[in-house]
Tab-separated table of N, CA, C and O in Angstrom:
chain	number	residue	atom	x	y	z
A	210	UNK	N	-82.177	60.793	78.783
A	210	UNK	CA	-82.016	59.417	78.401
A	210	UNK	C	-83.229	59.020	77.570
A	210	UNK	O	-84.316	59.497	77.797
A	211	UNK	N	-83.007	58.120	76.632
A	211	UNK	CA	-84.100	57.701	75.776
A	211	UNK	C	-84.455	56.249	76.060
A	211	UNK	O	-83.648	55.467	76.560
A	212	UNK	N	-85.684	55.905	75.721
A	212	UNK	CA	-86.191	54.568	75.959
A	212	UNK	C	-85.340	53.518	75.259
A	212	UNK	O	-85.097	52.438	75.800
A	213	UNK	N	-84.850	53.821	74.062
A	213	UNK	CA	-84.029	52.877	73.303
A	213	UNK	C	-82.781	52.469	74.076
A	213	UNK	O	-82.368	51.315	74.055
A	214	UNK	N	-82.162	53.416	74.782
A	214	UNK	CA	-80.967	53.110	75.568
A	214	UNK	C	-81.290	52.114	76.681
A	214	UNK	O	-80.496	51.206	76.959
A	215	UNK	N	-82.454	52.262	77.300
A	215	UNK	CA	-82.868	51.309	78.336
A	215	UNK	C	-83.076	49.921	77.753
A	215	UNK	O	-82.657	48.918	78.333
A	216	UNK	N	-83.715	49.856	76.595
A	216	UNK	CA	-83.962	48.568	75.939
A	216	UNK	C	-82.635	47.888	75.599
A	216	UNK	O	-82.468	46.687	75.837
A	217	UNK	N	-81.695	48.642	75.048
A	217	UNK	CA	-80.394	48.075	74.684
A	217	UNK	C	-79.645	47.563	75.916
A	217	UNK	O	-79.081	46.471	75.895
A	218	UNK	N	-79.636	48.345	76.980
A	218	UNK	CA	-78.961	47.915	78.208
A	218	UNK	C	-79.622	46.673	78.787
A	218	UNK	O	-78.938	45.741	79.227
A	219	UNK	N	-80.939	46.639	78.783
A	219	UNK	CA	-81.663	45.469	79.288
A	219	UNK	C	-81.327	44.242	78.455
A	219	UNK	O	-81.109	43.147	78.995
A	220	UNK	N	-81.244	44.402	77.151
A	220	UNK	CA	-80.917	43.294	76.254
A	220	UNK	C	-79.533	42.723	76.494
A	220	UNK	O	-79.286	41.542	76.262
A	221	UNK	N	-78.608	43.563	76.963
A	221	UNK	CA	-77.239	43.127	77.259
A	221	UNK	C	-77.085	42.674	78.716
A	221	UNK	O	-75.993	42.316	79.137
A	222	UNK	N	-78.176	42.745	79.484
A	222	UNK	CA	-78.085	42.390	80.900
A	222	UNK	C	-77.378	43.442	81.726
A	222	UNK	O	-76.844	43.146	82.794
A	223	UNK	N	-77.373	44.673	81.254
A	223	UNK	CA	-76.654	45.757	81.923
A	223	UNK	C	-77.612	46.836	82.438
A	223	UNK	O	-77.336	48.029	82.353
A	224	UNK	N	-78.725	46.376	82.997
A	224	UNK	CA	-79.728	47.275	83.578
A	224	UNK	C	-80.217	46.658	84.871
A	224	UNK	O	-80.601	45.490	84.904
A	225	UNK	N	-80.171	47.424	85.928
A	225	UNK	CA	-80.671	46.985	87.229
A	225	UNK	C	-81.897	47.830	87.550
A	225	UNK	O	-81.815	49.064	87.565
A	226	UNK	N	-83.011	47.171	87.812
A	226	UNK	CA	-84.255	47.849	88.176
A	226	UNK	C	-84.654	47.417	89.580
A	226	UNK	O	-84.674	46.221	89.877
A	227	UNK	N	-84.947	48.371	90.428
A	227	UNK	CA	-85.462	48.080	91.764
A	227	UNK	C	-86.630	49.022	92.018
A	227	UNK	O	-86.838	49.989	91.280
A	228	UNK	N	-87.360	48.756	93.074
A	228	UNK	CA	-88.427	49.668	93.482
A	228	UNK	C	-87.773	50.949	93.987
A	228	UNK	O	-87.118	50.956	95.018
A	229	UNK	N	-87.875	52.013	93.222
A	229	UNK	CA	-87.306	53.288	93.645
A	229	UNK	C	-86.072	53.708	92.876
A	229	UNK	O	-85.448	54.701	93.223
A	230	UNK	N	-85.720	52.976	91.818
A	230	UNK	CA	-84.566	53.418	91.060
A	230	UNK	C	-84.103	52.432	90.010
A	230	UNK	O	-84.629	51.336	89.876
A	231	UNK	N	-83.089	52.855	89.268
A	231	UNK	CA	-82.461	51.972	88.286
A	231	UNK	C	-81.029	52.401	88.051
A	231	UNK	O	-80.626	53.518	88.354
A	232	UNK	N	-80.257	51.474	87.499
A	232	UNK	CA	-78.854	51.723	87.148
A	232	UNK	C	-78.600	51.113	85.788
A	232	UNK	O	-78.876	49.940	85.560
A	233	UNK	N	-78.068	51.923	84.891
A	233	UNK	CA	-77.649	51.459	83.574
A	233	UNK	C	-76.132	51.502	83.564
A	233	UNK	O	-75.528	52.512	83.935
A	234	UNK	N	-75.498	50.404	83.165
A	234	UNK	CA	-74.053	50.279	83.256
A	234	UNK	C	-73.532	49.498	82.058
A	234	UNK	O	-74.304	48.928	81.282
A	235	UNK	N	-72.191	49.486	81.920
A	235	UNK	CA	-71.573	48.743	80.825
A	235	UNK	C	-70.284	48.091	81.309
A	235	UNK	O	-69.457	48.743	81.957
A	236	UNK	N	-70.142	46.800	81.003
A	236	UNK	CA	-68.923	46.057	81.343
A	236	UNK	C	-67.978	46.116	80.154
A	236	UNK	O	-68.296	45.639	79.070
A	237	UNK	N	-66.829	46.724	80.351
A	237	UNK	CA	-65.861	46.933	79.268
A	237	UNK	C	-64.852	45.773	79.190
A	237	UNK	O	-64.666	45.041	80.155
A	238	UNK	N	-64.213	45.653	78.046
A	238	UNK	CA	-63.218	44.599	77.833
A	238	UNK	C	-62.048	44.712	78.798
A	238	UNK	O	-61.416	43.720	79.126
A	239	UNK	N	-61.761	45.919	79.274
A	239	UNK	CA	-60.646	46.107	80.211
A	239	UNK	C	-61.043	45.775	81.650
A	239	UNK	O	-60.331	46.099	82.587
A	240	UNK	N	-62.219	45.136	81.824
A	240	UNK	CA	-62.730	44.663	83.125
A	240	UNK	C	-63.269	45.781	84.012
A	240	UNK	O	-63.484	45.598	85.200
A	241	UNK	N	-63.471	46.956	83.452
A	241	UNK	CA	-64.058	48.078	84.186
A	241	UNK	C	-65.565	48.092	83.941
A	241	UNK	O	-66.008	47.872	82.825
A	242	UNK	N	-66.325	48.369	84.985
A	242	UNK	CA	-67.753	48.620	84.831
A	242	UNK	C	-67.952	50.124	84.870
A	242	UNK	O	-67.559	50.783	85.840
A	243	UNK	N	-68.521	50.651	83.807
A	243	UNK	CA	-68.821	52.076	83.737
A	243	UNK	C	-70.293	52.276	84.073
A	243	UNK	O	-71.164	51.676	83.441
A	244	UNK	N	-70.557	53.099	85.071
A	244	UNK	CA	-71.930	53.449	85.433
A	244	UNK	C	-72.370	54.548	84.476
A	244	UNK	O	-71.805	55.644	84.473
A	245	UNK	N	-73.372	54.255	83.674
A	245	UNK	CA	-73.876	55.233	82.710
A	245	UNK	C	-74.909	56.147	83.355
A	245	UNK	O	-74.883	57.359	83.139
A	246	UNK	N	-75.828	55.579	84.108
A	246	UNK	CA	-76.792	56.345	84.900
A	246	UNK	C	-77.119	55.550	86.148
A	246	UNK	O	-77.187	54.330	86.101
A	247	UNK	N	-77.304	56.271	87.220
A	247	UNK	CA	-77.836	55.672	88.436
A	247	UNK	C	-78.867	56.667	88.955
A	247	UNK	O	-78.544	57.815	89.252
A	248	UNK	N	-80.113	56.231	88.976
A	248	UNK	CA	-81.232	57.104	89.345
A	248	UNK	C	-81.892	56.551	90.593
A	248	UNK	O	-82.366	55.415	90.606
A	249	UNK	N	-81.913	57.350	91.635
A	249	UNK	CA	-82.535	56.976	92.899
A	249	UNK	C	-83.726	57.885	93.146
A	249	UNK	O	-83.586	59.101	93.185
A	250	UNK	N	-84.883	57.277	93.295
A	250	UNK	CA	-86.111	58.046	93.506
A	250	UNK	C	-86.590	58.018	94.949
A	250	UNK	O	-87.565	58.681	95.282
A	251	UNK	N	-85.916	57.244	95.779
A	251	UNK	CA	-86.271	57.228	97.203
A	251	UNK	C	-85.035	56.942	98.025
A	251	UNK	O	-84.055	56.373	97.524
A	252	UNK	N	-85.049	57.355	99.263
A	252	UNK	CA	-83.898	57.200	100.152
A	252	UNK	C	-83.490	55.738	100.248
A	252	UNK	O	-84.314	54.863	100.441
A	253	UNK	N	-82.199	55.498	100.060
A	253	UNK	CA	-81.655	54.156	100.165
A	253	UNK	C	-81.589	53.386	98.856
A	253	UNK	O	-80.898	52.370	98.769
A	254	UNK	N	-82.308	53.855	97.847
A	254	UNK	CA	-82.322	53.134	96.567
A	254	UNK	C	-80.941	53.145	95.906
A	254	UNK	O	-80.514	52.133	95.341
A	255	UNK	N	-80.230	54.251	95.974
A	255	UNK	CA	-78.897	54.326	95.376
A	255	UNK	C	-77.946	53.323	96.010
A	255	UNK	O	-77.199	52.638	95.306
A	256	UNK	N	-77.988	53.207	97.328
A	256	UNK	CA	-77.129	52.247	98.022
A	256	UNK	C	-77.495	50.821	97.656
A	256	UNK	O	-76.619	49.963	97.480
A	257	UNK	N	-78.781	50.562	97.523
A	257	UNK	CA	-79.233	49.231	97.119
A	257	UNK	C	-78.750	48.911	95.697
A	257	UNK	O	-78.251	47.811	95.440
A	258	UNK	N	-78.869	49.862	94.797
A	258	UNK	CA	-78.394	49.669	93.426
A	258	UNK	C	-76.887	49.408	93.400
A	258	UNK	O	-76.411	48.523	92.686
A	259	UNK	N	-76.148	50.162	94.186
A	259	UNK	CA	-74.699	49.985	94.241
A	259	UNK	C	-74.348	48.587	94.763
A	259	UNK	O	-73.434	47.941	94.255
A	260	UNK	N	-75.088	48.113	95.745
A	260	UNK	CA	-74.857	46.763	96.266
A	260	UNK	C	-75.074	45.698	95.205
A	260	UNK	O	-74.264	44.764	95.074
A	261	UNK	N	-76.141	45.821	94.435
A	261	UNK	CA	-76.415	44.864	93.355
A	261	UNK	C	-75.317	44.954	92.299
A	261	UNK	O	-74.842	43.930	91.788
A	262	UNK	N	-74.896	46.168	91.973
A	262	UNK	CA	-73.857	46.353	90.960
A	262	UNK	C	-72.531	45.742	91.418
A	262	UNK	O	-71.821	45.106	90.635
A	263	UNK	N	-72.188	45.906	92.683
A	263	UNK	CA	-70.956	45.293	93.207
A	263	UNK	C	-71.034	43.773	93.124
A	263	UNK	O	-70.045	43.109	92.804
A	264	UNK	N	-72.205	43.210	93.401
A	264	UNK	CA	-72.394	41.765	93.299
A	264	UNK	C	-72.166	41.304	91.860
A	264	UNK	O	-71.447	40.337	91.613
A	265	UNK	N	-72.760	42.007	90.898
A	265	UNK	CA	-72.572	41.672	89.477
A	265	UNK	C	-71.100	41.820	89.081
A	265	UNK	O	-70.566	41.019	88.327
A	266	UNK	N	-70.445	42.849	89.603
A	266	UNK	CA	-69.035	43.091	89.298
A	266	UNK	C	-68.182	41.911	89.749
A	266	UNK	O	-67.270	41.490	89.033
A	267	UNK	N	-68.480	41.371	90.926
A	267	UNK	CA	-67.717	40.217	91.409
A	267	UNK	C	-67.951	39.007	90.500
A	267	UNK	O	-67.018	38.259	90.201
A	268	UNK	N	-69.194	38.815	90.079
A	268	UNK	CA	-69.514	37.703	89.167
A	268	UNK	C	-68.734	37.821	87.857
A	268	UNK	O	-68.290	36.821	87.305
A	269	UNK	N	-68.581	39.044	87.373
A	269	UNK	CA	-67.899	39.292	86.096
A	269	UNK	C	-66.385	39.428	86.245
A	269	UNK	O	-65.681	39.591	85.256
A	270	UNK	N	-65.912	39.389	87.498
A	270	UNK	CA	-64.490	39.587	87.794
A	270	UNK	C	-63.998	40.959	87.324
A	270	UNK	O	-62.887	41.106	86.798
A	271	UNK	N	-64.844	41.955	87.519
A	271	UNK	CA	-64.489	43.334	87.185
A	271	UNK	C	-63.430	43.837	88.165
A	271	UNK	O	-63.351	43.375	89.305
A	272	UNK	N	-62.626	44.779	87.710
A	272	UNK	CA	-61.571	45.338	88.557
A	272	UNK	C	-61.979	46.642	89.234
A	272	UNK	O	-61.411	47.013	90.249
A	273	UNK	N	-62.958	47.356	88.633
A	273	UNK	CA	-63.370	48.629	89.226
A	273	UNK	C	-64.720	49.069	88.675
A	273	UNK	O	-65.175	48.586	87.635
A	274	UNK	N	-65.335	49.990	89.410
A	274	UNK	CA	-66.525	50.709	88.954
A	274	UNK	C	-66.063	52.123	88.636
A	274	UNK	O	-65.273	52.706	89.391
A	275	UNK	N	-66.545	52.683	87.551
A	275	UNK	CA	-66.135	54.021	87.130
A	275	UNK	C	-67.370	54.820	86.726
A	275	UNK	O	-68.312	54.281	86.149
A	276	UNK	N	-67.354	56.103	87.042
A	276	UNK	CA	-68.443	56.976	86.589
A	276	UNK	C	-67.939	58.412	86.506
A	276	UNK	O	-66.898	58.766	87.060
A	277	UNK	N	-68.693	59.207	85.802
A	277	UNK	CA	-68.450	60.640	85.713
A	277	UNK	C	-69.681	61.338	86.278
A	277	UNK	O	-70.793	60.880	86.084
A	278	UNK	N	-69.440	62.451	86.963
A	278	UNK	CA	-70.540	63.186	87.582
A	278	UNK	C	-70.243	64.684	87.514
A	278	UNK	O	-69.178	65.123	87.955
A	279	UNK	N	-71.187	65.469	86.966
A	279	UNK	CA	-70.984	66.926	86.951
A	279	UNK	C	-70.704	67.449	88.364
A	279	UNK	O	-71.354	67.043	89.338
A	280	UNK	N	-69.730	68.326	88.474
A	280	UNK	CA	-69.306	68.879	89.760
A	280	UNK	C	-70.474	69.513	90.515
A	280	UNK	O	-70.527	69.476	91.741
A	281	UNK	N	-71.420	70.061	89.789
A	281	UNK	CA	-72.532	70.789	90.405
A	281	UNK	C	-73.554	69.885	91.097
A	281	UNK	O	-74.400	70.389	91.850
A	282	UNK	N	-73.486	68.580	90.906
A	282	UNK	CA	-74.495	67.685	91.484
A	282	UNK	C	-74.104	67.204	92.880
A	282	UNK	O	-72.944	66.881	93.139
A	283	UNK	N	-75.097	67.093	93.779
A	283	UNK	CA	-74.811	66.583	95.126
A	283	UNK	C	-74.418	65.109	95.134
A	283	UNK	O	-73.907	64.619	96.137
A	284	UNK	N	-74.601	64.413	94.036
A	284	UNK	CA	-74.216	62.990	93.959
A	284	UNK	C	-72.721	62.802	94.200
A	284	UNK	O	-72.296	61.725	94.633
A	285	UNK	N	-71.905	63.828	93.976
A	285	UNK	CA	-70.470	63.719	94.238
A	285	UNK	C	-70.192	63.363	95.692
A	285	UNK	O	-69.312	62.551	95.976
A	286	UNK	N	-70.949	63.954	96.612
A	286	UNK	CA	-70.780	63.633	98.034
A	286	UNK	C	-71.150	62.171	98.298
A	286	UNK	O	-70.518	61.499	99.112
A	287	UNK	N	-72.182	61.691	97.614
A	287	UNK	CA	-72.619	60.296	97.767
A	287	UNK	C	-71.507	59.352	97.323
A	287	UNK	O	-71.186	58.395	98.016
A	288	UNK	N	-70.899	59.612	96.141
A	288	UNK	CA	-69.812	58.757	95.657
A	288	UNK	C	-68.659	58.732	96.661
A	288	UNK	O	-68.101	57.669	96.953
A	289	UNK	N	-68.317	59.875	97.218
A	289	UNK	CA	-67.246	59.950	98.205
A	289	UNK	C	-67.585	59.115	99.437
A	289	UNK	O	-66.769	58.324	99.921
A	290	UNK	N	-68.818	59.259	99.944
A	290	UNK	CA	-69.254	58.494	101.118
A	290	UNK	C	-69.268	56.991	100.850
A	290	UNK	O	-69.077	56.201	101.779
A	291	UNK	N	-69.481	56.586	99.621
A	291	UNK	CA	-69.558	55.163	99.270
A	291	UNK	C	-68.191	54.557	98.975
A	291	UNK	O	-68.092	53.384	98.639
A	292	UNK	N	-67.131	55.336	99.099
A	292	UNK	CA	-65.789	54.808	98.950
A	292	UNK	C	-65.163	54.990	97.583
A	292	UNK	O	-64.071	54.472	97.322
A	293	UNK	N	-65.807	55.728	96.701
A	293	UNK	CA	-65.215	56.037	95.402
A	293	UNK	C	-64.103	57.058	95.607
A	293	UNK	O	-64.168	57.893	96.507
A	294	UNK	N	-63.088	56.988	94.777
A	294	UNK	CA	-61.969	57.918	94.812
A	294	UNK	C	-62.064	58.826	93.582
A	294	UNK	O	-62.242	58.340	92.471
A	295	UNK	N	-61.955	60.141	93.808
A	295	UNK	CA	-61.974	61.072	92.685
A	295	UNK	C	-60.612	61.035	91.999
A	295	UNK	O	-59.599	61.359	92.600
A	296	UNK	N	-60.613	60.621	90.716
A	296	UNK	CA	-59.363	60.520	89.964
A	296	UNK	C	-58.949	61.843	89.346
A	296	UNK	O	-57.772	62.163	89.292
A	297	UNK	N	-59.920	62.576	88.835
A	297	UNK	CA	-59.603	63.860	88.219
A	297	UNK	C	-60.880	64.639	87.966
A	297	UNK	O	-61.985	64.123	88.096
A	298	UNK	N	-60.693	65.907	87.601
A	298	UNK	CA	-61.798	66.757	87.169
A	298	UNK	C	-61.536	67.113	85.713
A	298	UNK	O	-60.445	67.545	85.358
A	299	UNK	N	-62.543	66.922	84.895
A	299	UNK	CA	-62.448	67.209	83.464
A	299	UNK	C	-63.320	68.421	83.153
A	299	UNK	O	-64.391	68.579	83.727
A	300	UNK	N	-62.858	69.264	82.257
A	300	UNK	CA	-63.672	70.383	81.793
A	300	UNK	C	-64.078	70.087	80.350
A	300	UNK	O	-63.224	69.947	79.472
A	301	UNK	N	-65.379	69.937	80.137
A	301	UNK	CA	-65.897	69.623	78.810
A	301	UNK	C	-65.835	70.846	77.905
A	301	UNK	O	-65.657	71.976	78.371
A	302	UNK	N	-66.008	70.627	76.612
A	302	UNK	CA	-65.946	71.725	75.639
A	302	UNK	C	-66.960	72.824	75.938
A	302	UNK	O	-66.716	73.986	75.661
A	303	UNK	N	-68.099	72.443	76.534
A	303	UNK	CA	-69.125	73.446	76.855
A	303	UNK	C	-68.867	74.150	78.194
A	303	UNK	O	-69.668	74.965	78.631
A	304	UNK	N	-67.730	73.821	78.835
A	304	UNK	CA	-67.371	74.464	80.095
A	304	UNK	C	-67.820	73.722	81.340
A	304	UNK	O	-67.440	74.089	82.450
A	305	UNK	N	-68.613	72.668	81.194
A	305	UNK	CA	-69.085	71.896	82.342
A	305	UNK	C	-67.918	71.143	82.980
A	305	UNK	O	-67.140	70.498	82.282
A	306	UNK	N	-67.818	71.237	84.300
A	306	UNK	CA	-66.793	70.495	85.033
A	306	UNK	C	-67.382	69.159	85.470
A	306	UNK	O	-68.488	69.109	86.019
A	307	UNK	N	-66.628	68.084	85.236
A	307	UNK	CA	-67.095	66.731	85.529
A	307	UNK	C	-66.025	65.990	86.322
A	307	UNK	O	-64.856	65.963	85.929
A	308	UNK	N	-66.433	65.409	87.452
A	308	UNK	CA	-65.521	64.593	88.247
A	308	UNK	C	-65.514	63.164	87.721
A	308	UNK	O	-66.558	62.638	87.329
A	309	UNK	N	-64.326	62.541	87.744
A	309	UNK	CA	-64.179	61.125	87.398
A	309	UNK	C	-64.008	60.365	88.716
A	309	UNK	O	-63.087	60.663	89.481
A	310	UNK	N	-64.886	59.399	88.960
A	310	UNK	CA	-64.872	58.626	90.194
A	310	UNK	C	-64.573	57.165	89.910
A	310	UNK	O	-65.054	56.605	88.924
A	311	UNK	N	-63.794	56.511	90.786
A	311	UNK	CA	-63.483	55.088	90.634
A	311	UNK	C	-63.575	54.378	91.979
A	311	UNK	O	-63.122	54.891	93.001
A	312	UNK	N	-64.152	53.190	91.940
A	312	UNK	CA	-64.224	52.311	93.104
A	312	UNK	C	-63.476	51.037	92.732
A	312	UNK	O	-63.891	50.310	91.831
A	313	UNK	N	-62.350	50.791	93.386
A	313	UNK	CA	-61.546	49.582	93.103
A	313	UNK	C	-62.166	48.371	93.791
A	313	UNK	O	-62.572	48.436	94.951
A	314	UNK	N	-62.235	47.281	93.054
A	314	UNK	CA	-62.804	46.037	93.594
A	314	UNK	C	-61.706	45.066	94.002
A	314	UNK	O	-60.596	45.155	93.574
């Protein structure tokens, strides 16, 4: 990720910063919030970020949270535990397998 992306997200109000992590997201016209990055540097920070994001989603009247996560990452278990539903697995051109996760609001 580059610094410019953080600046742009912050300028649009689509960046959540907490002690121990951050979340960069985008609210789409179809009322979906796409999680672009969620970085947790200490235990519990990811859950705290998700709570703030759900609060913002309700304010925006979003219908769902959506994200993609490489199959190889342990974050997939976290999304499952947090109530996200795996919609599908995509195979990218470079061969990387990516899960599509959705949380309905």
